[in-house]
PDB file of C-alpha atoms in Angstrom:
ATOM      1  CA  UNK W   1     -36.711-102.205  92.337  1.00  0.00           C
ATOM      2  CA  UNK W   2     -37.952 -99.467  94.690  1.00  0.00           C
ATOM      3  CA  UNK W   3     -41.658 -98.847  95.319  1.00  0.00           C
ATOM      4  CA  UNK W   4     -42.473 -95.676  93.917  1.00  0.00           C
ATOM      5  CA  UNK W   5     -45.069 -94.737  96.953  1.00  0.00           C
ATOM      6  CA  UNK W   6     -44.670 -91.441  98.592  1.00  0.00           C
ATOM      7  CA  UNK W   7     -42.930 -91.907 101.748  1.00  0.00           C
ATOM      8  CA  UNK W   8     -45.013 -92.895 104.676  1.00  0.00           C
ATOM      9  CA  UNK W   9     -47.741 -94.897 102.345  1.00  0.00           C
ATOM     10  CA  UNK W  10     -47.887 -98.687 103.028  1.00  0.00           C
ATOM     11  CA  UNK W  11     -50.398 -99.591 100.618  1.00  0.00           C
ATOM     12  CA  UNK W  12     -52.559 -98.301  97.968  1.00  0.00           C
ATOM     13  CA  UNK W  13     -55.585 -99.937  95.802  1.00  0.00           C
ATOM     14  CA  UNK W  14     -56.705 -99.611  92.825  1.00  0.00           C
ATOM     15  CA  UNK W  15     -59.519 -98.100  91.955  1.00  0.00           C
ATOM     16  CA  UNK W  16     -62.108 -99.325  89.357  1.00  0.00           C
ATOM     17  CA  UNK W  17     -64.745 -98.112  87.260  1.00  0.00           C
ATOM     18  CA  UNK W  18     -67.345-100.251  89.134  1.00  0.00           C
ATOM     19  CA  UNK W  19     -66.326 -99.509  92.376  1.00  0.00           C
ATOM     20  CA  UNK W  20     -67.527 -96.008  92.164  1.00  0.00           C
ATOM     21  CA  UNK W  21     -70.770 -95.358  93.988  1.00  0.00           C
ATOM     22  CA  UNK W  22     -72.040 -93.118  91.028  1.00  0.00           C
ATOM     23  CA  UNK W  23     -74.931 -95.176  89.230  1.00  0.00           C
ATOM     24  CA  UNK W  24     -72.422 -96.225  86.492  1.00  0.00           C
ATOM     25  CA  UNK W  25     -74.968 -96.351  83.855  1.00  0.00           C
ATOM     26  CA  UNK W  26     -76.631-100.091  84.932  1.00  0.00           C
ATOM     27  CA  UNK W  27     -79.087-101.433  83.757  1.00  0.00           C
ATOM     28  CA  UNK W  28     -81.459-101.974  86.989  1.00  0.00           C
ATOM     29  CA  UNK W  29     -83.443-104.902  85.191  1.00  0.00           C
ATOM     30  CA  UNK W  30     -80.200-106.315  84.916  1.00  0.00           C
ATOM     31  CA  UNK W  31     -78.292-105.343  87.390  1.00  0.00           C
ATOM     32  CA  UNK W  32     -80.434-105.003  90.654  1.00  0.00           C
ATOM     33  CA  UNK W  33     -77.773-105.354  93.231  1.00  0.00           C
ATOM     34  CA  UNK W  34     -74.762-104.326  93.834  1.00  0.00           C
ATOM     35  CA  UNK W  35     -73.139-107.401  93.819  1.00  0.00           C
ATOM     36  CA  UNK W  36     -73.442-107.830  90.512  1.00  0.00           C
ATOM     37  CA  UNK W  37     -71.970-104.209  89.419  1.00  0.00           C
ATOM     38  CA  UNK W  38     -68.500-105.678  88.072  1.00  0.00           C
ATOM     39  CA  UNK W  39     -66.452-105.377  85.096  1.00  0.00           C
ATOM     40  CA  UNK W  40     -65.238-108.863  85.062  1.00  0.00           C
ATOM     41  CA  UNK W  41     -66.397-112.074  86.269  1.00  0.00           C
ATOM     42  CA  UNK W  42     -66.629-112.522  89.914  1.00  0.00           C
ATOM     43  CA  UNK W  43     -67.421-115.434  91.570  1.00  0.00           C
ATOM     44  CA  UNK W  44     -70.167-113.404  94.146  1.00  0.00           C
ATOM     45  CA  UNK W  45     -72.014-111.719  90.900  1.00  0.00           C
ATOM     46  CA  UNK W  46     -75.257-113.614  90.954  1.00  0.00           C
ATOM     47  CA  UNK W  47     -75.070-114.144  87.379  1.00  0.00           C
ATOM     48  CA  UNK W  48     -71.304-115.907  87.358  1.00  0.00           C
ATOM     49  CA  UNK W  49     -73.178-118.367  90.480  1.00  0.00           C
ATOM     50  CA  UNK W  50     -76.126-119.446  88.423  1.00  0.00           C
ATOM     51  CA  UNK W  51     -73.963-120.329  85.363  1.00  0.00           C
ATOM     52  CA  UNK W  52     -71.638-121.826  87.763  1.00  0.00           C
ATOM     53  CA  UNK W  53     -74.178-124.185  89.215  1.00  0.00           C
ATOM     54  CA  UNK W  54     -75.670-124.980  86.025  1.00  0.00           C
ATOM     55  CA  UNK W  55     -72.484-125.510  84.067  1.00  0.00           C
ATOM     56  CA  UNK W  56     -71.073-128.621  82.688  1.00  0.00           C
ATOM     57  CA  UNK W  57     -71.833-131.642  80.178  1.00  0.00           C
ATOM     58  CA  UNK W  58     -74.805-133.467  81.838  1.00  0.00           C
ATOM     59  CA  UNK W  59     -75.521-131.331  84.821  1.00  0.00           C
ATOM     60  CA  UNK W  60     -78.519-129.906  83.146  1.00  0.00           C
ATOM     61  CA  UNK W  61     -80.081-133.255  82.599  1.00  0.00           C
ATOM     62  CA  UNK W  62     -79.382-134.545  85.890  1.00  0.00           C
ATOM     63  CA  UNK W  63     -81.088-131.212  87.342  1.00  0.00           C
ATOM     64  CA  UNK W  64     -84.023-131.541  85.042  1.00  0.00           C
ATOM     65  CA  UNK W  65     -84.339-135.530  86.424  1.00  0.00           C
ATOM     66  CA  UNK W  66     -83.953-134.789  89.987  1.00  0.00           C
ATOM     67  CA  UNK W  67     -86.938-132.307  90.146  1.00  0.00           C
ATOM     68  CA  UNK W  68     -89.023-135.168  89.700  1.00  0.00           C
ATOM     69  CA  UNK W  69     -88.230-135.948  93.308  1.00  0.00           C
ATOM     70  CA  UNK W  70     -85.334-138.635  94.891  1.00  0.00           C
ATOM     71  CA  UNK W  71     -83.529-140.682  92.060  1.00  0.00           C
ATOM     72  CA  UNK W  72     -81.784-143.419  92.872  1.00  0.00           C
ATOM     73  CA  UNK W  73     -78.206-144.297  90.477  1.00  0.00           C
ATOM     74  CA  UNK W  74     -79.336-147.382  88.066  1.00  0.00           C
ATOM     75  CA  UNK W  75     -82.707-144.760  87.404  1.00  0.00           C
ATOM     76  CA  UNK W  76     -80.844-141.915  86.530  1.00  0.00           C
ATOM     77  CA  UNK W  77     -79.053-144.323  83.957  1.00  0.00           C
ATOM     78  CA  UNK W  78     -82.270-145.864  82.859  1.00  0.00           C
ATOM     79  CA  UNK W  79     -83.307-141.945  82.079  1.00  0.00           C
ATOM     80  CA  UNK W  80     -80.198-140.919  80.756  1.00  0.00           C
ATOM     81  CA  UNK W  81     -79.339-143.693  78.428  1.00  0.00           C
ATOM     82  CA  UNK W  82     -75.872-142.100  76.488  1.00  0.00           C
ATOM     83  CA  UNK W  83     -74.520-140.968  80.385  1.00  0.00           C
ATOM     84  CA  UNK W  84     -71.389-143.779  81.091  1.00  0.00           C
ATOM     85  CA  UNK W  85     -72.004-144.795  84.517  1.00  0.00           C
ATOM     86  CA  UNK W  86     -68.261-143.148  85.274  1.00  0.00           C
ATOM     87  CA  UNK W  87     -69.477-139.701  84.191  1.00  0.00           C
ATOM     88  CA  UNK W  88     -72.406-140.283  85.912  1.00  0.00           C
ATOM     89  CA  UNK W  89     -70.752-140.513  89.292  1.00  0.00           C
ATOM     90  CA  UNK W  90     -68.471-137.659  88.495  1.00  0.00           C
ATOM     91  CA  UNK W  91     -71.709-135.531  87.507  1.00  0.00           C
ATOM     92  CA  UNK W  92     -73.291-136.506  90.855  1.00  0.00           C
ATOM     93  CA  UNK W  93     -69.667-135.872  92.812  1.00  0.00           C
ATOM     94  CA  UNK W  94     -69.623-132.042  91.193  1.00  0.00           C
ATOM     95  CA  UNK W  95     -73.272-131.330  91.937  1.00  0.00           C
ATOM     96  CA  UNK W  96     -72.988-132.468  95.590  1.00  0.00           C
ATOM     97  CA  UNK W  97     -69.806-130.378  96.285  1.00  0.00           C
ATOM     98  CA  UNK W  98     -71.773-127.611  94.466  1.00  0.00           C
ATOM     99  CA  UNK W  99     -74.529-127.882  96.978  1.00  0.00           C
ATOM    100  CA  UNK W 100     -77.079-129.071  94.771  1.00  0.00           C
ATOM    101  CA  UNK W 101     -77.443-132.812  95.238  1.00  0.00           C
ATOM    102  CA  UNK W 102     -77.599-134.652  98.433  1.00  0.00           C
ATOM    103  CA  UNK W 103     -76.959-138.078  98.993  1.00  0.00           C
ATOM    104  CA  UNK W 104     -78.951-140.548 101.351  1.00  0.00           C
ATOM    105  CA  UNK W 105     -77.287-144.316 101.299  1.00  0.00           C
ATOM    106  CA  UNK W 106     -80.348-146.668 102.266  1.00  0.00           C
ATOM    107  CA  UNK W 107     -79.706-149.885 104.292  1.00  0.00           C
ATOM    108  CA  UNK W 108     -80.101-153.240 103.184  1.00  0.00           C
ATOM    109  CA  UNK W 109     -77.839-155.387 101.291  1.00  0.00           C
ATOM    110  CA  UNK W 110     -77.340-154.271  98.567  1.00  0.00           C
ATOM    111  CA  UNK W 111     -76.526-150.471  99.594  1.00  0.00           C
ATOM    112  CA  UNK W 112     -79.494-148.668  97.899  1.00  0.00           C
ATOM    113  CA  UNK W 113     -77.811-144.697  97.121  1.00  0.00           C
ATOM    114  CA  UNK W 114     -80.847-142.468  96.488  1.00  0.00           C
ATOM    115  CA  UNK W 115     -79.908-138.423  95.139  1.00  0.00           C
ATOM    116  CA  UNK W 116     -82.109-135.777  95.698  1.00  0.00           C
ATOM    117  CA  UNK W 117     -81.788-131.822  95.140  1.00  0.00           C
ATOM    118  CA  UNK W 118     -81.045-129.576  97.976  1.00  0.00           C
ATOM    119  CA  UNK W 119     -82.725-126.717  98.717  1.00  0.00           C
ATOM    120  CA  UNK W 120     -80.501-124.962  96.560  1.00  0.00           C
ATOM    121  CA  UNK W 121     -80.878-127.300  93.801  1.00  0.00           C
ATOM    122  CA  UNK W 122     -84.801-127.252  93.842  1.00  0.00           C
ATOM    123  CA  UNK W 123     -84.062-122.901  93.641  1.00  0.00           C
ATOM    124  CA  UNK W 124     -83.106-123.680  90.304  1.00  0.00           C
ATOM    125  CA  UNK W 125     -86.289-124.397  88.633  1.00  0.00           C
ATOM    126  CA  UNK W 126     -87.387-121.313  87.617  1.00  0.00           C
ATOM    127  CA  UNK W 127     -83.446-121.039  85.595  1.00  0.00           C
ATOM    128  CA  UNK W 128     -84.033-124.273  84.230  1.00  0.00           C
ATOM    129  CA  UNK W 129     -87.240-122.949  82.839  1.00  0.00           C
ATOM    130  CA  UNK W 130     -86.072-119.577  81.281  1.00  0.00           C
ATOM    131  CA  UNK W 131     -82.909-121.270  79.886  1.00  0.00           C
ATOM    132  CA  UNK W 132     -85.709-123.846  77.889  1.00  0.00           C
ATOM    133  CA  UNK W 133     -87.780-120.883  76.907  1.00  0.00           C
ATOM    134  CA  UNK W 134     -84.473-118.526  75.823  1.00  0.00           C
ATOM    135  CA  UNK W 135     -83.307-121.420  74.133  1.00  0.00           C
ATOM    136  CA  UNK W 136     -86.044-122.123  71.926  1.00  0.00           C
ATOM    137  CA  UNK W 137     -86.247-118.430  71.044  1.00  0.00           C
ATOM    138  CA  UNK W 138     -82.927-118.275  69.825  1.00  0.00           C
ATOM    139  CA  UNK W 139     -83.297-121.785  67.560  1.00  0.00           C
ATOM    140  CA  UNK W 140     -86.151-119.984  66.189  1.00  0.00           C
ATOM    141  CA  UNK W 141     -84.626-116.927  65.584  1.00  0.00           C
ATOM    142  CA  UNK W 142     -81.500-117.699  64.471  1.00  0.00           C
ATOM    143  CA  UNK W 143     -82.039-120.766  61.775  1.00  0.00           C
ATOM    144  CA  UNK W 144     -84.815-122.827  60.178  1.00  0.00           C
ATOM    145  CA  UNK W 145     -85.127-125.645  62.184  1.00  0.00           C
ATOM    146  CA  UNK W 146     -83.165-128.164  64.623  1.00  0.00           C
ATOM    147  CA  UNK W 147     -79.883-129.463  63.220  1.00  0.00           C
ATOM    148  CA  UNK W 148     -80.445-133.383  63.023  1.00  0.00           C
ATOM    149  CA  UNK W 149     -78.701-135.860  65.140  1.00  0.00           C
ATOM    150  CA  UNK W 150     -75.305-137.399  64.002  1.00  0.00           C
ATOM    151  CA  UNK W 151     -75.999-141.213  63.527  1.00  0.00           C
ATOM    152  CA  UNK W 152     -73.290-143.513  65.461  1.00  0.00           C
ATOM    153  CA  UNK W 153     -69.917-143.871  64.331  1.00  0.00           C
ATOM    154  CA  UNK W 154     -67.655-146.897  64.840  1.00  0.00           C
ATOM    155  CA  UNK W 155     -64.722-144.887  66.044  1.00  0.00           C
ATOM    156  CA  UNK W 156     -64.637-141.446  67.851  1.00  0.00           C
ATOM    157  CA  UNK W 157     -67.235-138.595  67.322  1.00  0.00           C
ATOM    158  CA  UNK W 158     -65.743-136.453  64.357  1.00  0.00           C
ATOM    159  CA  UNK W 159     -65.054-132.784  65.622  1.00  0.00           C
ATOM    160  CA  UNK W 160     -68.623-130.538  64.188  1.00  0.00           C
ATOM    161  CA  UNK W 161     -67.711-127.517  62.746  1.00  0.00           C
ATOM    162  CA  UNK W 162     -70.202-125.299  61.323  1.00  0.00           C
ATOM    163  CA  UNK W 163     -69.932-124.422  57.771  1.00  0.00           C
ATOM    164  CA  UNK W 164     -68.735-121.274  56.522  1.00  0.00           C
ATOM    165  CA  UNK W 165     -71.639-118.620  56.571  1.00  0.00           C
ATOM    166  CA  UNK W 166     -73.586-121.050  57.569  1.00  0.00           C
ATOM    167  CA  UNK W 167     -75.783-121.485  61.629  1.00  0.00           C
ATOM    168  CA  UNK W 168     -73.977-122.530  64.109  1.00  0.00           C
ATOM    169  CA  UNK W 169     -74.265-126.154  65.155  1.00  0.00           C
ATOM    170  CA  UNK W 170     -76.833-127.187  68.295  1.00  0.00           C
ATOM    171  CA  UNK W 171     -77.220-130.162  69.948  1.00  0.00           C
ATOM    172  CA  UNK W 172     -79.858-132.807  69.005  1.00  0.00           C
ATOM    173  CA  UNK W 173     -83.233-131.506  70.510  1.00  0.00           C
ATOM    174  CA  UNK W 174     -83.196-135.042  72.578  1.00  0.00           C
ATOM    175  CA  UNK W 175     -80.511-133.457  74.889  1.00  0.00           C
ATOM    176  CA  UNK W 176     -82.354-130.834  75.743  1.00  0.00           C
ATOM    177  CA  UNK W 177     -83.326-130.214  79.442  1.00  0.00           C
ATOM    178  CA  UNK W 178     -86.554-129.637  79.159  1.00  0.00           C
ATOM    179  CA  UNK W 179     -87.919-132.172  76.441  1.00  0.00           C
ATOM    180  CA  UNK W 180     -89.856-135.096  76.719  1.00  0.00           C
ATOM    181  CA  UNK W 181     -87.577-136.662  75.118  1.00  0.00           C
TER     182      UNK W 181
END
Protein backbone atom coordinates (compact mmCIF):
# COMPACT_ATOMS: atom_id res chain seq x y z
CA UNK A 1 0.00 0.00 0.00
CA UNK A 2 1.66 3.32 -0.88
CA UNK A 3 1.43 6.38 1.38
CA UNK A 4 -0.53 8.83 -0.31
CA UNK A 5 1.76 11.94 1.07
CA UNK A 6 2.98 14.40 -1.42
CA UNK A 7 6.46 13.67 -2.17
CA UNK A 8 9.01 15.05 0.17
CA UNK A 9 6.47 14.90 3.39
CA UNK A 10 7.62 12.48 6.16
CA UNK A 11 4.89 12.93 8.46
CA UNK A 12 1.71 14.65 8.98
CA UNK A 13 -0.79 14.99 12.17
CA UNK A 14 -3.95 15.25 12.59
CA UNK A 15 -5.57 17.99 13.51
CA UNK A 16 -8.45 18.22 16.09
CA UNK A 17 -11.18 20.34 17.03
CA UNK A 18 -9.60 21.00 20.48
CA UNK A 19 -6.35 21.62 19.40
CA UNK A 20 -7.28 24.85 17.83
CA UNK A 21 -6.26 27.90 19.80
CA UNK A 22 -9.69 29.62 19.00
CA UNK A 23 -11.74 29.66 22.41
CA UNK A 24 -13.74 26.59 21.19
CA UNK A 25 -16.80 27.57 22.96
CA UNK A 26 -15.59 26.29 26.81
CA UNK A 27 -17.04 26.69 29.44
CA UNK A 28 -14.32 28.66 31.70
CA UNK A 29 -16.07 27.48 35.05
CA UNK A 30 -15.48 24.26 33.69
CA UNK A 31 -12.83 24.26 31.78
CA UNK A 32 -10.15 26.71 33.26
CA UNK A 33 -7.06 25.31 31.73
CA UNK A 34 -6.00 24.17 28.88
CA UNK A 35 -5.27 20.92 29.85
CA UNK A 36 -8.48 20.02 30.19
CA UNK A 37 -9.73 21.35 26.56
CA UNK A 38 -10.13 17.68 25.01
CA UNK A 39 -12.64 15.82 23.17
CA UNK A 40 -11.95 12.53 24.72
CA UNK A 41 -10.58 11.32 27.84
CA UNK A 42 -7.03 12.03 28.52
CA UNK A 43 -5.19 10.89 31.19
CA UNK A 44 -3.53 14.77 31.90
CA UNK A 45 -7.28 16.42 31.88
CA UNK A 46 -7.63 17.25 35.53
CA UNK A 47 -10.99 15.89 35.57
CA UNK A 48 -10.00 12.14 34.09
CA UNK A 49 -7.02 12.39 37.31
CA UNK A 50 -9.47 13.09 40.06
CA UNK A 51 -11.88 10.30 38.96
CA UNK A 52 -8.87 8.27 38.45
CA UNK A 53 -7.66 8.64 41.99
CA UNK A 54 -10.95 8.30 43.44
CA UNK A 55 -12.13 5.34 41.42
CA UNK A 56 -12.76 1.87 42.49
CA UNK A 57 -14.94 -0.36 45.00
CA UNK A 58 -13.68 0.73 48.49
CA UNK A 59 -11.23 3.43 47.68
CA UNK A 60 -13.65 6.03 48.75
CA UNK A 61 -14.05 4.57 52.17
CA UNK A 62 -10.54 3.98 52.74
CA UNK A 63 -9.93 7.82 51.73
CA UNK A 64 -12.71 8.99 53.94
CA UNK A 65 -10.90 6.71 57.01
CA UNK A 66 -7.46 7.82 56.41
CA UNK A 67 -8.25 11.60 56.84
CA UNK A 68 -8.72 10.86 60.30
CA UNK A 69 -4.96 10.64 60.46
CA UNK A 70 -2.47 7.19 60.33
CA UNK A 71 -4.57 3.87 60.30
CA UNK A 72 -3.05 0.96 60.99
CA UNK A 73 -4.53 -2.61 58.90
CA UNK A 74 -6.68 -4.62 61.73
CA UNK A 75 -8.36 -0.68 62.29
CA UNK A 76 -9.21 -0.11 58.94
CA UNK A 77 -11.02 -3.62 59.18
CA UNK A 78 -12.53 -2.83 62.50
CA UNK A 79 -14.03 0.44 60.49
CA UNK A 80 -14.82 -1.22 57.47
CA UNK A 81 -16.52 -4.30 58.65
CA UNK A 82 -17.92 -5.95 54.95
CA UNK A 83 -14.02 -5.12 53.41
CA UNK A 84 -12.31 -9.02 53.15
CA UNK A 85 -8.98 -8.51 54.48
CA UNK A 86 -7.71 -9.66 50.68
CA UNK A 87 -9.47 -6.67 49.11
CA UNK A 88 -8.32 -4.72 51.71
CA UNK A 89 -4.67 -5.18 50.86
CA UNK A 90 -5.37 -4.86 47.20
CA UNK A 91 -7.28 -1.44 48.00
CA UNK A 92 -4.22 -0.28 49.99
CA UNK A 93 -1.67 -1.77 47.05
CA UNK A 94 -3.75 0.52 44.28
CA UNK A 95 -3.87 3.63 46.44
CA UNK A 96 -0.12 3.51 47.22
CA UNK A 97 0.92 3.03 43.53
CA UNK A 98 -1.62 5.87 42.92
CA UNK A 99 0.29 8.11 45.22
CA UNK A 100 -2.20 8.44 47.76
CA UNK A 101 -1.32 6.14 50.64
CA UNK A 102 2.00 5.71 52.20
CA UNK A 103 3.14 2.99 54.15
CA UNK A 104 5.36 3.13 57.42
CA UNK A 105 6.16 -0.65 58.84
CA UNK A 106 6.79 -0.05 62.72
CA UNK A 107 9.32 -2.27 64.60
CA UNK A 108 8.62 -4.64 67.15
CA UNK A 109 7.54 -8.12 66.91
CA UNK A 110 4.85 -8.31 65.63
CA UNK A 111 5.49 -5.92 62.47
CA UNK A 112 3.00 -3.07 63.26
CA UNK A 113 2.05 -1.57 59.25
CA UNK A 114 0.51 1.88 59.85
CA UNK A 115 -1.15 3.79 56.30
CA UNK A 116 -1.42 7.26 56.08
CA UNK A 117 -2.43 9.71 53.07
CA UNK A 118 0.17 11.48 51.13
CA UNK A 119 0.16 14.80 50.40
CA UNK A 120 -1.72 14.05 47.47
CA UNK A 121 -4.16 11.98 49.21
CA UNK A 122 -4.92 14.64 52.00
CA UNK A 123 -5.56 17.18 48.44
CA UNK A 124 -8.49 15.19 48.11
CA UNK A 125 -10.66 16.40 50.81
CA UNK A 126 -12.29 19.07 49.40
CA UNK A 127 -13.49 16.16 46.27
CA UNK A 128 -14.49 13.94 48.87
CA UNK A 129 -16.67 16.68 50.18
CA UNK A 130 -18.40 17.92 46.91
CA UNK A 131 -18.88 14.28 45.74
CA UNK A 132 -21.04 13.84 49.43
CA UNK A 133 -22.81 17.08 48.81
CA UNK A 134 -23.51 16.29 44.74
CA UNK A 135 -24.52 13.07 45.82
CA UNK A 136 -27.12 13.86 48.16
CA UNK A 137 -28.52 16.40 45.70
CA UNK A 138 -29.05 14.01 43.14
CA UNK A 139 -30.84 11.23 45.72
CA UNK A 140 -33.00 14.08 46.45
CA UNK A 141 -33.69 15.08 43.20
CA UNK A 142 -34.03 12.19 41.43
CA UNK A 143 -36.33 9.74 43.80
CA UNK A 144 -38.17 9.74 47.14
CA UNK A 145 -35.90 8.44 49.42
CA UNK A 146 -32.80 5.93 49.89
CA UNK A 147 -33.31 2.49 48.36
CA UNK A 148 -33.09 0.05 51.47
CA UNK A 149 -30.34 -2.36 52.05
CA UNK A 150 -30.55 -5.98 50.62
CA UNK A 151 -30.63 -8.33 53.74
CA UNK A 152 -27.89 -11.30 53.49
CA UNK A 153 -28.25 -14.06 51.25
CA UNK A 154 -26.89 -17.59 51.76
CA UNK A 155 -25.40 -17.83 48.32
CA UNK A 156 -24.09 -15.02 45.97
CA UNK A 157 -25.52 -11.40 45.83
CA UNK A 158 -28.38 -11.59 43.11
CA UNK A 159 -27.52 -9.15 40.14
CA UNK A 160 -29.94 -5.53 41.07
CA UNK A 161 -31.56 -4.34 38.24
CA UNK A 162 -33.75 -1.45 38.42
CA UNK A 163 -37.26 -1.86 37.42
CA UNK A 164 -38.65 -0.73 34.31
CA UNK A 165 -39.55 3.09 34.56
CA UNK A 166 -38.65 2.91 37.70
CA UNK A 167 -35.10 5.03 39.79
CA UNK A 168 -32.19 3.68 39.36
CA UNK A 169 -30.74 1.56 42.13
CA UNK A 170 -28.08 3.29 44.86
CA UNK A 171 -26.15 1.83 47.29
CA UNK A 172 -27.24 1.49 50.97
CA UNK A 173 -26.65 5.02 52.57
CA UNK A 174 -24.15 2.98 55.11
CA UNK A 175 -21.58 2.87 52.21
CA UNK A 176 -21.49 6.16 51.76
CA UNK A 177 -18.18 8.12 52.22
CA UNK A 178 -19.19 10.61 54.12
CA UNK A 179 -21.76 9.08 56.72
CA UNK A 180 -21.49 8.37 60.15
CA UNK A 181 -22.36 5.36 59.52
Amino acid sequence: MASQAPAGVGHQTETHADDRDDGGGWDDDLVPSRSGRTRRPEPDCPVEAALAAVSGRWATLLLRELMGGPRGFTELRALLPELSPKVLSDRLRALRERGLVAVERQPGFPVRTRYTLTEAGRALRPLLIELYATGEALLRLTSAGPVPPVPPSRGPSPVRRPPAGGPPLRPPPSRCPGSDR
